[in-house]
XYZ file of C-alpha atoms in Angstrom:
693
model
C -5.955 27.526 -20.326
C -4.806 30.188 -17.852
C -2.779 28.751 -14.972
C -1.943 30.421 -11.642
C 1.709 30.983 -11.016
C 3.405 28.590 -8.669
C 5.312 29.829 -5.684
C 9.029 29.194 -5.785
C 11.970 29.525 -3.457
C 12.586 32.941 -4.969
C 9.208 34.278 -3.889
C 7.724 35.185 -0.532
C 4.684 32.955 -1.048
C 3.401 31.379 2.158
C 2.627 27.679 2.081
C 2.352 24.763 4.448
C 3.091 22.053 1.865
C 5.554 22.013 -0.990
C 7.236 19.989 -3.705
C 10.959 20.299 -4.183
C 13.465 20.238 -6.999
C 14.843 18.139 -8.445
C 11.987 15.766 -9.328
C 12.493 12.237 -10.583
C 12.850 12.559 -14.362
C 11.227 9.740 -16.328
C 10.837 11.564 -19.663
C 12.944 9.246 -21.795
C 12.118 9.235 -25.533
C 10.169 6.291 -26.941
C 8.570 5.394 -23.607
C 4.840 4.670 -23.560
C 3.208 5.995 -20.433
C 4.152 5.997 -16.760
C 2.941 3.536 -14.082
C 3.496 3.427 -10.320
C 4.091 0.126 -8.516
C 3.240 1.236 -4.976
C 4.142 -2.128 -3.414
C 7.754 -1.868 -4.587
C 7.814 1.948 -4.823
C 8.875 1.779 -8.454
C 8.098 4.156 -11.291
C 7.675 2.073 -14.443
C 7.765 3.279 -18.031
C 7.369 0.722 -20.867
C 9.076 1.027 -24.264
C 8.477 -1.125 -27.348
C 9.794 -4.301 -25.665
C 11.257 -3.206 -22.303
C 10.203 -1.599 -19.044
C 12.351 1.061 -17.369
C 12.159 1.410 -13.590
C 13.174 4.085 -11.092
C 13.196 3.472 -7.342
C 11.359 6.209 -5.450
C 13.301 7.589 -2.510
C 16.794 6.636 -3.633
C 19.560 9.073 -2.571
C 20.205 10.146 -6.167
C 17.489 10.371 -8.766
C 19.900 11.047 -11.624
C 21.269 7.551 -12.202
C 20.051 5.695 -15.303
C 16.967 3.505 -14.762
C 16.989 -0.271 -14.548
C 15.423 -2.166 -17.431
C 13.755 -5.524 -18.082
C 12.612 -7.188 -21.294
C 8.840 -7.599 -21.400
C 8.291 -8.371 -25.080
C 6.155 -6.454 -27.491
C 2.512 -5.666 -26.938
C 0.230 -3.177 -25.208
C 0.647 -2.454 -21.482
C -2.481 -1.502 -19.529
C -0.862 -2.112 -16.141
C 2.421 -3.522 -14.880
C 3.700 -4.577 -11.441
C 6.699 -6.486 -10.107
C 6.196 -9.301 -7.607
C 7.081 -8.402 -4.036
C 10.317 -10.391 -4.257
C 10.870 -8.793 -7.700
C 11.502 -12.174 -9.320
C 8.516 -11.873 -11.659
C 6.652 -9.208 -13.611
C 2.900 -9.189 -14.262
C 1.699 -7.196 -17.290
C -1.933 -6.608 -18.134
C -2.003 -6.814 -21.938
C -5.730 -6.293 -22.410
C -9.011 -6.335 -20.514
C -8.975 -10.107 -20.954
C -5.339 -11.101 -20.317
C -2.532 -10.726 -17.773
C 0.927 -11.963 -18.753
C 3.454 -13.254 -16.208
C 7.185 -13.170 -16.919
C 9.875 -14.918 -14.848
C 12.819 -12.495 -14.660
C 15.373 -15.260 -14.087
C 14.330 -17.631 -16.882
C 12.515 -15.239 -19.190
C 9.637 -17.747 -19.479
C 6.117 -16.349 -19.787
C 2.529 -17.515 -19.479
C -0.853 -15.784 -19.406
C -4.004 -15.772 -17.320
C -7.130 -15.034 -19.360
C -10.763 -14.508 -18.493
C -13.961 -15.446 -20.309
C -14.328 -12.774 -22.939
C -18.064 -13.286 -23.354
C -18.982 -12.767 -19.694
C -16.262 -10.876 -17.853
C -13.262 -8.591 -18.162
C -10.170 -7.918 -16.045
C -10.209 -4.656 -14.111
C -6.760 -5.028 -12.587
C -4.520 -7.033 -10.260
C -1.982 -6.686 -7.461
C 0.642 -8.799 -5.688
C 0.200 -9.453 -1.979
C 2.216 -10.754 0.970
C -0.858 -12.495 2.373
C 0.149 -16.059 3.429
C -2.670 -17.692 1.475
C -2.184 -16.087 -1.943
C 0.367 -14.188 -4.039
C -1.859 -12.405 -6.540
C -5.368 -10.983 -6.479
C -7.028 -10.680 -9.889
C -10.021 -8.318 -9.973
C -12.651 -9.004 -12.641
C -16.138 -7.696 -13.310
C -17.417 -11.070 -12.059
C -15.479 -11.027 -8.762
C -11.945 -11.694 -7.561
C -9.566 -14.622 -7.934
C -6.978 -15.417 -5.278
C -3.978 -17.026 -6.959
C -0.680 -18.656 -5.987
C 2.284 -18.067 -8.289
C 4.466 -21.124 -8.998
C 7.718 -19.975 -10.663
C 9.060 -23.540 -11.055
C 5.978 -24.756 -12.902
C 5.551 -21.361 -14.542
C 1.875 -21.363 -13.655
C -0.839 -20.081 -11.329
C -2.961 -22.078 -8.889
C -6.436 -20.880 -7.941
C -6.823 -20.666 -4.157
C -10.326 -19.218 -4.072
C -12.806 -17.410 -6.284
C -15.218 -14.869 -4.820
C -18.188 -14.205 -7.092
C -19.723 -10.746 -7.032
C -20.516 -7.957 -9.452
C -17.722 -5.367 -9.609
C -17.859 -2.029 -11.431
C -14.432 -0.795 -10.346
C -12.004 -1.143 -7.463
C -9.568 0.836 -5.306
C -6.502 -0.713 -3.643
C -3.375 0.558 -1.877
C -0.480 -1.606 -0.809
C 0.110 0.671 2.165
C -3.247 -0.331 3.689
C -3.530 -3.780 2.017
C -7.179 -2.755 1.629
C -9.271 -3.617 -1.449
C -12.619 -1.903 -2.034
C -14.938 -3.303 -4.728
C -17.687 -0.989 -5.975
C -21.022 -2.307 -7.215
C -24.599 -1.111 -7.691
C -26.213 1.312 -10.128
C -24.503 4.316 -8.515
C -21.332 2.400 -7.569
C -21.982 3.199 -3.909
C -22.208 -0.360 -2.516
C -18.829 -1.670 -1.374
C -17.304 -4.982 -0.417
C -13.987 -4.707 1.392
C -11.092 -7.118 1.893
C -7.748 -6.695 3.581
C -4.872 -8.952 2.532
C -2.450 -8.786 5.434
C 0.730 -10.748 6.116
C -0.160 -10.816 9.811
C -3.926 -11.422 9.812
C -4.430 -13.132 6.455
C -7.603 -12.290 4.561
C -10.109 -10.168 6.483
C -13.510 -9.490 4.948
C -15.292 -6.325 5.994
C -19.069 -6.116 6.186
C -20.661 -4.723 3.050
C -21.434 -1.009 3.335
C -22.865 1.831 1.266
C -21.410 5.295 0.761
C -23.580 8.400 0.987
C -24.372 10.467 -2.106
C -26.254 13.773 -2.177
C -29.143 13.863 -4.650
C -28.952 16.478 -7.363
C -31.673 19.110 -7.826
C -33.004 17.269 -10.882
C -33.417 14.209 -8.657
C -31.018 12.312 -10.884
C -28.805 9.682 -9.351
C -25.122 10.590 -9.603
C -22.656 7.759 -10.187
C -19.628 7.488 -7.929
C -16.258 7.385 -9.725
C -13.114 5.537 -8.626
C -11.317 8.899 -8.822
C -13.505 10.111 -5.953
C -12.651 7.322 -3.482
C -9.356 7.514 -1.598
C -7.937 5.015 0.913
C -5.606 6.697 3.407
C -3.529 5.293 6.241
C -2.699 7.572 9.184
C -1.526 6.671 12.695
C -1.955 2.986 11.915
C -5.651 3.494 11.126
C -7.250 3.039 7.722
C -9.773 5.577 6.475
C -11.657 6.119 3.240
C -12.366 9.620 1.934
C -15.223 9.794 -0.592
C -15.758 12.957 -2.588
C -19.438 13.846 -2.975
C -19.444 16.120 -6.026
C -23.049 17.228 -5.592
C -22.800 17.932 -1.857
C -19.272 19.402 -2.259
C -17.771 17.565 0.682
C -15.605 14.551 1.497
C -17.271 11.847 3.573
C -14.821 10.221 5.998
C -15.171 6.525 6.870
C -13.056 4.527 9.302
C -12.594 0.773 8.923
C -13.078 -1.606 11.825
C -13.030 -5.379 11.737
C -16.782 -5.688 12.120
C -17.977 -2.283 10.917
C -17.316 0.653 8.638
C -18.178 3.806 10.557
C -18.806 7.194 8.974
C -16.844 9.787 10.958
C -18.260 12.958 9.433
C -17.375 15.101 6.445
C -14.771 17.589 5.257
C -15.900 20.529 3.095
C -14.653 20.803 -0.491
C -14.217 24.042 -2.412
C -13.490 22.621 -5.843
C -15.222 20.358 -8.339
C -12.021 18.316 -8.465
C -10.283 17.046 -5.321
C -7.143 14.934 -4.855
C -5.860 13.397 -1.620
C -2.338 12.849 -0.314
C -0.960 11.813 3.072
C 2.337 13.148 4.361
C 3.659 12.183 7.786
C 0.181 11.147 8.991
C -1.361 14.424 7.816
C -4.110 14.332 5.171
C -3.732 16.849 2.347
C -6.922 17.752 0.475
C -5.910 19.332 -2.837
C -8.609 21.675 -4.145
C -7.573 21.467 -7.795
C -9.789 24.221 -9.212
C -8.990 26.652 -6.386
C -5.327 25.539 -6.542
C -4.903 25.353 -2.769
C -4.309 22.540 -0.318
C -5.965 22.005 3.073
C -4.369 20.012 5.893
C -6.133 17.689 8.359
C -4.756 15.801 11.354
C -7.116 13.003 12.423
C -5.148 12.062 15.545
C -7.833 13.438 17.849
C -10.612 12.436 15.442
C -11.097 16.105 14.601
C -12.198 16.994 11.084
C -11.214 20.647 11.408
C -8.335 21.851 9.200
C -5.092 22.585 11.013
C -4.294 25.584 8.842
C -5.774 27.977 6.306
C -6.000 26.868 2.649
C -2.775 27.884 0.908
C -1.081 27.158 -2.433
C 1.319 24.290 -2.977
C 4.825 25.725 -3.100
C 7.628 24.732 -5.477
C 10.984 24.965 -3.738
C 14.423 24.957 -5.289
C 16.933 22.185 -4.703
C 18.214 21.998 -1.149
C 21.943 21.566 -0.975
C 22.622 21.023 -4.684
C 26.371 20.711 -4.971
C 26.386 19.842 -8.651
C 26.165 22.586 -11.201
C 24.399 20.352 -13.674
C 21.769 19.426 -11.077
C 21.274 23.091 -10.208
C 20.846 23.980 -13.853
C 18.298 21.208 -14.324
C 16.454 22.345 -11.191
C 16.376 25.961 -12.360
C 15.063 24.993 -15.780
C 12.342 22.828 -14.261
C 11.445 25.603 -11.817
C 11.131 28.090 -14.665
C 9.014 25.709 -16.708
C 6.776 25.073 -13.716
C 6.226 28.695 -12.765
C 2.746 28.547 -14.288
C 1.801 24.876 -14.040
C 1.056 24.022 -10.407
C -1.997 21.723 -10.244
C -1.828 21.106 -13.968
C -4.493 18.918 -15.562
C -1.680 16.458 -16.339
C -0.986 15.804 -12.672
C -1.757 12.394 -11.221
C -1.620 12.013 -7.430
C -0.002 8.752 -6.311
C -0.393 7.065 -2.915
C 0.589 8.363 -0.491
C 2.718 11.461 -1.191
C 3.758 11.624 -4.859
C 2.653 13.749 -7.800
C 3.216 12.459 -11.321
C 3.248 14.801 -14.309
C 2.554 12.230 -17.014
C 3.013 14.636 -19.931
C 6.462 15.849 -18.843
C 7.625 12.582 -17.251
C 8.303 14.139 -13.846
C 7.502 12.834 -10.363
C 7.550 15.053 -7.289
C 7.443 14.180 -3.601
C 5.235 16.280 -1.315
C 6.623 17.657 1.959
C 5.137 19.487 4.937
C 6.641 22.760 6.133
C 6.138 22.180 9.861
C 7.916 25.427 10.733
C 5.450 27.412 8.616
C 2.520 25.506 10.141
C 3.847 26.241 13.648
C 4.321 29.926 12.918
C 0.769 30.270 11.603
C -0.996 29.230 14.812
C -1.494 31.060 18.100
C -2.563 27.948 20.025
C 0.860 26.831 21.233
C -0.096 23.665 23.169
C -2.016 22.397 20.139
C 0.945 23.144 17.865
C 3.267 21.243 20.221
C 0.844 18.347 20.137
C 0.816 18.444 16.342
C 4.620 18.515 16.191
C 4.995 15.646 18.641
C 3.025 13.442 16.244
C 5.343 14.135 13.292
C 8.096 11.755 12.163
C 9.582 13.248 8.999
C 12.618 15.006 10.522
C 12.800 14.128 14.244
C 15.892 16.183 15.106
C 14.530 19.324 13.449
C 11.063 18.885 14.972
C 12.484 18.272 18.447
C 14.625 21.402 18.155
C 11.559 23.346 17.016
C 9.526 22.112 20.011
C 12.341 23.112 22.362
C 12.606 26.556 20.758
C 8.845 27.084 21.024
C 8.892 26.048 24.684
C 11.785 28.413 25.474
C 10.017 31.314 23.785
C 6.795 30.451 25.606
C 8.667 30.878 28.895
C 10.661 33.949 27.889
C 7.463 35.707 26.812
C 6.030 34.908 30.264
C 2.844 33.367 28.929
C 0.086 32.553 31.453
C 0.885 29.570 33.652
C -2.311 27.880 32.445
C -0.848 27.845 28.902
C 2.510 26.630 30.241
C 0.746 23.824 32.109
C -0.993 22.570 28.959
C 2.251 22.722 26.993
C 4.081 20.730 29.672
C 1.275 18.162 29.756
C 1.660 17.650 26.006
C 5.443 17.238 26.054
C 5.601 15.041 29.151
C 2.759 12.763 28.038
C 4.444 12.398 24.649
C 7.704 11.242 26.228
C 5.822 8.916 28.573
C 4.002 7.316 25.630
C 7.336 7.005 23.841
C 8.715 5.005 26.772
C 5.576 2.869 27.007
C 5.920 1.989 23.332
C 8.962 -0.077 24.256
C 11.636 2.233 22.870
C 14.847 2.430 24.872
C 16.368 5.868 25.331
C 20.048 5.975 24.351
C 22.640 7.235 26.811
C 22.985 11.007 26.845
C 25.496 13.394 28.226
C 24.163 14.723 31.509
C 25.172 15.381 35.071
C 22.892 13.048 36.913
C 20.562 10.702 35.116
C 20.444 8.938 31.769
C 17.081 9.878 30.359
C 16.912 10.650 26.672
C 15.009 9.615 23.580
C 15.242 7.068 20.812
C 13.807 6.607 17.351
C 10.737 4.804 16.270
C 10.184 2.923 13.050
C 7.713 3.534 10.334
C 4.734 1.253 9.867
C 4.761 -0.670 6.630
C 1.635 -2.717 7.144
C -1.642 -2.211 8.946
C -3.837 -5.115 9.953
C -7.384 -5.121 11.285
C -7.274 -6.450 14.837
C -9.664 -6.914 17.731
C -13.431 -7.266 17.755
C -16.550 -5.135 18.229
C -16.606 -1.389 17.767
C -13.443 -0.897 19.812
C -11.358 -2.769 17.281
C -9.210 -0.422 15.245
C -6.956 -0.576 12.256
C -3.633 -1.046 13.978
C -0.085 -1.523 12.843
C 1.049 -5.123 12.824
C 4.643 -4.624 11.805
C 7.394 -4.175 14.323
C 8.759 -0.766 15.117
C 5.693 1.413 14.755
C 5.504 3.799 17.674
C 2.041 5.298 17.990
C 3.748 8.182 19.626
C 1.302 10.830 20.738
C 0.934 13.654 23.205
C -1.812 11.813 25.064
C -3.321 8.370 25.256
C -6.725 9.940 25.632
C -8.885 10.662 22.597
C -10.240 13.791 24.269
C -9.687 16.883 22.193
C -7.426 19.622 23.452
C -9.218 22.761 24.577
C -7.262 25.458 22.736
C -6.540 28.695 24.551
C -6.080 31.758 22.363
C -2.779 33.578 22.757
C -0.636 35.778 20.601
C 1.484 34.363 17.814
C 4.665 32.608 18.965
C 7.966 32.795 17.129
C 10.707 30.284 18.018
C 14.125 31.284 19.382
C 16.097 31.001 16.122
C 19.417 31.943 17.732
C 19.368 28.848 19.911
C 17.562 26.502 17.525
C 20.550 25.863 15.254
C 22.956 24.843 18.023
C 20.331 22.718 19.724
C 19.536 20.977 16.427
C 23.163 19.932 16.101
C 23.200 18.494 19.605
C 19.928 16.706 18.949
C 21.606 14.677 16.192
C 23.240 12.515 18.870
C 20.018 12.066 20.840
C 18.267 9.440 18.779
C 15.572 9.903 16.183
C 12.506 10.530 18.323
C 10.694 13.841 18.622
C 9.882 13.109 22.278
C 11.658 15.373 24.777
C 13.118 13.703 27.855
C 13.270 15.397 31.292
C 17.044 15.672 30.862
C 16.610 17.465 27.525
C 13.954 19.720 29.013
C 16.446 20.791 31.661
C 19.468 21.171 29.356
C 17.796 22.795 26.353
C 14.992 24.768 27.985
C 15.376 25.577 31.688
C 19.180 25.935 31.715
C 19.122 28.158 28.630
C 16.394 30.527 29.848
C 17.627 30.791 33.456
C 19.956 33.757 32.889
C 17.326 35.706 30.951
C 14.778 35.034 33.700
C 17.058 36.231 36.518
C 14.817 39.200 37.179
C 11.762 37.003 37.740
C 12.816 33.729 39.403
C 9.337 33.165 40.820
C 7.875 32.782 37.316
C 10.487 30.216 36.289
C 9.850 28.327 39.534
C 6.152 28.212 38.652
C 7.044 26.872 35.203
C 9.243 24.144 36.684
C 6.524 23.241 39.190
C 4.098 22.654 36.296
C 6.691 20.499 34.560
C 7.249 18.479 37.748
C 3.498 18.095 38.218
C 3.137 16.612 34.737
C 6.195 14.387 35.190
C 4.938 13.139 38.554
C 1.586 12.165 37.055
C 3.399 10.146 34.386
C 5.819 8.705 37.010
C 8.897 9.860 35.112
C 12.325 9.792 36.708
C 13.673 13.323 36.988
C 17.153 14.737 36.497
C 18.286 16.060 39.928
C 19.604 19.178 38.185
C 15.985 20.336 37.791
C 15.522 20.284 41.578
C 18.878 21.968 42.133
C 17.882 24.785 39.794
C 14.545 25.154 41.522
C 16.176 25.391 44.961
C 18.714 27.883 43.630
C 15.962 30.091 42.245
C 14.039 29.977 45.516
C 17.133 30.680 47.600
C 18.079 33.581 45.321
C 14.782 35.277 46.208
C 15.051 34.268 49.924
C 12.066 31.907 49.683
C 13.500 29.383 52.139
C 10.046 28.602 53.478
C 8.982 27.444 50.015
C 12.061 25.236 49.761
C 11.017 23.551 53.006
C 7.431 23.284 51.753
C 8.442 21.737 48.412
C 10.796 19.262 50.093
C 8.210 18.251 52.694
C 5.528 17.730 50.042
C 7.920 15.719 47.813
C 7.609 18.234 44.982
C 11.389 18.233 45.204
C 12.411 14.579 45.249
C 15.197 13.460 47.615
C 18.667 12.876 46.166
C 22.262 13.229 47.306
C 22.713 16.307 45.146
C 19.645 18.014 46.601
C 20.571 17.062 50.176
C 24.093 18.493 49.884
C 22.680 21.655 48.331
C 20.268 22.074 51.266
C 23.120 21.549 53.704
C 25.048 24.280 51.926
C 22.052 26.647 52.003
C 21.707 25.847 55.695
C 24.690 27.985 56.565
C 22.244 30.879 56.627
C 19.132 28.905 57.630
C 19.213 26.158 60.252
C 15.852 24.678 59.196
C 17.060 24.177 55.629
C 20.289 22.652 56.942
C 18.292 20.180 59.008
C 16.190 19.278 55.940
C 19.390 18.418 54.109
C 20.708 16.316 56.994
C 17.382 14.488 57.323
C 17.447 13.775 53.584
C 20.927 12.254 53.855
C 19.688 9.950 56.625
C 16.521 9.132 54.682
C 18.650 8.072 51.701
C 20.998 6.074 53.999
C 23.936 8.173 52.829
C 25.772 7.484 56.086
C 29.221 8.476 54.883
C 28.018 11.890 53.719
C 26.017 12.392 56.924
C 29.063 11.709 59.096
C 31.260 13.916 56.884
C 28.863 16.877 57.281
C 28.725 16.391 61.065
C 32.532 16.489 61.180
C 32.586 19.549 58.937
C 30.192 21.274 61.337
C 32.343 20.277 64.347
C 29.998 17.668 65.821
C 32.629 14.955 65.998
C 31.209 13.091 69.013
C 27.773 12.890 67.388
C 29.501 11.764 64.220
C 31.350 9.123 66.223
C 28.147 7.796 67.771
C 26.452 7.739 64.354
C 29.421 5.941 62.772
C 29.344 3.323 65.571
C 25.584 2.782 65.180
C 25.613 2.427 61.371
C 29.119 0.893 61.126
C 30.467 3.682 58.921
C 34.066 2.672 58.177
C 34.649 4.805 55.083
C 35.462 8.088 56.897
C 39.168 8.426 57.687
C 39.980 8.318 61.441
C 42.278 11.328 60.990
C 39.226 13.570 60.411
C 37.757 12.599 63.805
C 41.128 12.901 65.536
C 41.821 16.336 64.047
C 38.416 17.586 65.211
C 38.954 16.193 68.729
C 42.467 17.637 68.964
C 41.187 21.034 67.873
C 38.843 21.015 70.880
C 41.883 20.692 73.181
C 39.928 18.194 75.266
C 41.954 15.160 76.376
C 38.872 13.149 77.349
C 37.296 13.607 73.914
C 40.521 12.710 72.134
C 40.903 9.625 74.337
C 37.346 8.556 73.538
C 38.028 8.868 69.812
C 41.316 6.918 70.156
C 39.573 4.181 72.125
C 36.723 3.950 69.572
C 39.023 3.398 66.608
C 41.246 1.000 68.570
C 38.186 -1.164 69.308
C 36.313 -0.570 66.021
C 39.338 -1.011 63.727
C 42.089 -3.132 65.355
C 44.522 -2.288 62.552
C 44.332 1.366 63.646
C 47.037 0.742 66.251
C 49.516 -0.056 63.511
C 49.002 3.243 61.680
C 51.093 6.420 61.895
C 47.974 8.306 63.075
C 47.798 6.139 66.180
C 51.370 6.921 67.234
C 51.027 10.627 66.486
C 47.786 11.169 68.374
C 48.885 8.924 71.244
C 51.741 11.360 71.757
C 49.364 14.334 71.540
C 47.111 12.664 74.127
C 50.084 12.173 76.466
C 50.966 15.852 76.144
C 47.384 16.931 76.874
C 47.251 14.675 79.914
């Protein structure tokens, strides 16, 4: 059969998703098949009397596998218990064998051969049962007793079952029944919520032209978990589309459909993005359901095979090169089996690949920058890289002087994302800055999703700790994209920023401090010829931040004032201060005082801000600096300012060469601070006063 050539790291093929060398190699001689235990993330390969296991996601995939004795006999399915103290092996359609790993003792659970057969089983962390056994006559909920080496029946649910679909990620079990296998009973076995039974529902099937009734296959039903929600994607082979269903506690709601362009379709999920593999066309389409949109986020493109990243070992490089060469013509091979959620298993060659998203390629392929920023802010795979990419895109957006309406939407996305990050309960770590301590922190990854709430508003939500449903907006309204030319990130700055991001936690959210340090401060010099545009950009950022009630780094206001003063827009400074667009702070007040050397109104704004903030020491110090020592003296008496050194007042009074003023200052400090008479300043200025008199 003719195969299309796969892209590789040596080619210029464009792709938004890829697999990468080296894969996990499970092609050991004398093994009999390859199984995936999704609950424990183990790849299992039985031999004559053992099972070999590889842990998916380990730092090195080249260590020898672990092994366990399982005795001789056929293996239809095999799974470890969640505590990995026992192994369950389906030996036939009538028997499941249980083996205690510590004692080696075994026993079997059998069904009635004349009336039922076993379709499969899985272990669960549900508090009421350890194992769910699925049979053609229904399901059995069982408790495993390792001490007695036996099972106890908790409950039996009788119903006709043709086949089933289950994923540990969702804890969702779907049981198909009916002549066309389109009637479903659903159960979720959750550690948090126990057993939740969904209402029975029926999936849609398009009638064929011959009016025959097509039968739904288990290969065409896919349970996916994205953003803490559980969906089901059902491939309608006649209608050539994927029906999308969302699970609620009291309803299963059809959300719409996704077109298919192949007679065979596989589904993966990577970083909350759904990948629809069109196996005949040998392309993959990407969907992000965050905004409940069923439109693809990119054009259909091939799956890319990339070489090993950072292979330091020659032997590993050689293995990777040989695999790459062998796979040049085998992408989307008929031997591929797609495992939940993001693995591809080549059963014939004993290889397992992990699927990745190329978020940089996705970003570069779109002209709708705010929507791309929103997409990136929902990603979790490489937070430091994604944050650096968002910062680079934002800098380029400004440097290219895009319309302020586009800038405003981009700022809304980034600010709302950080606000949601804070509301999720995450605590920003301390960061290096000049004024405030805003930054970002990491969020965990959901490991379990439980059905919560009631009525149609109830959603599939994460029940484990640490899941941050971090999003650009809490609203489900879709973004109105605005067409603009293709944006390319500032690569020269991206690398250095990425390194600094490593110390800023593991969240993609961008804090106001980071926005100042890695966007505004870096573009300021290049925008020197057009300060008004950068001011408009900062105003949009402040508008978004004000709506979300975020605390701002004073350096942002200082930059804004500097830009306005540079273009002699002192009236706008006064306007922004009066309207609280520029928030009061000591730094801003002292800057206004400094600007006031050329503009009295701005100077007064700074002085008023010092009084407003009750910065009495600074207010008195500025009055003295300006020569208003008597006013400073009256102010110090009124507000009991004792932190300004008397010598500053005395020096100012002496410089006026006015004996009465100097005497008044001497008398004030003698009364206000009795210890003043014992100081050297008292004796010195008493002598000066005598000379003036």
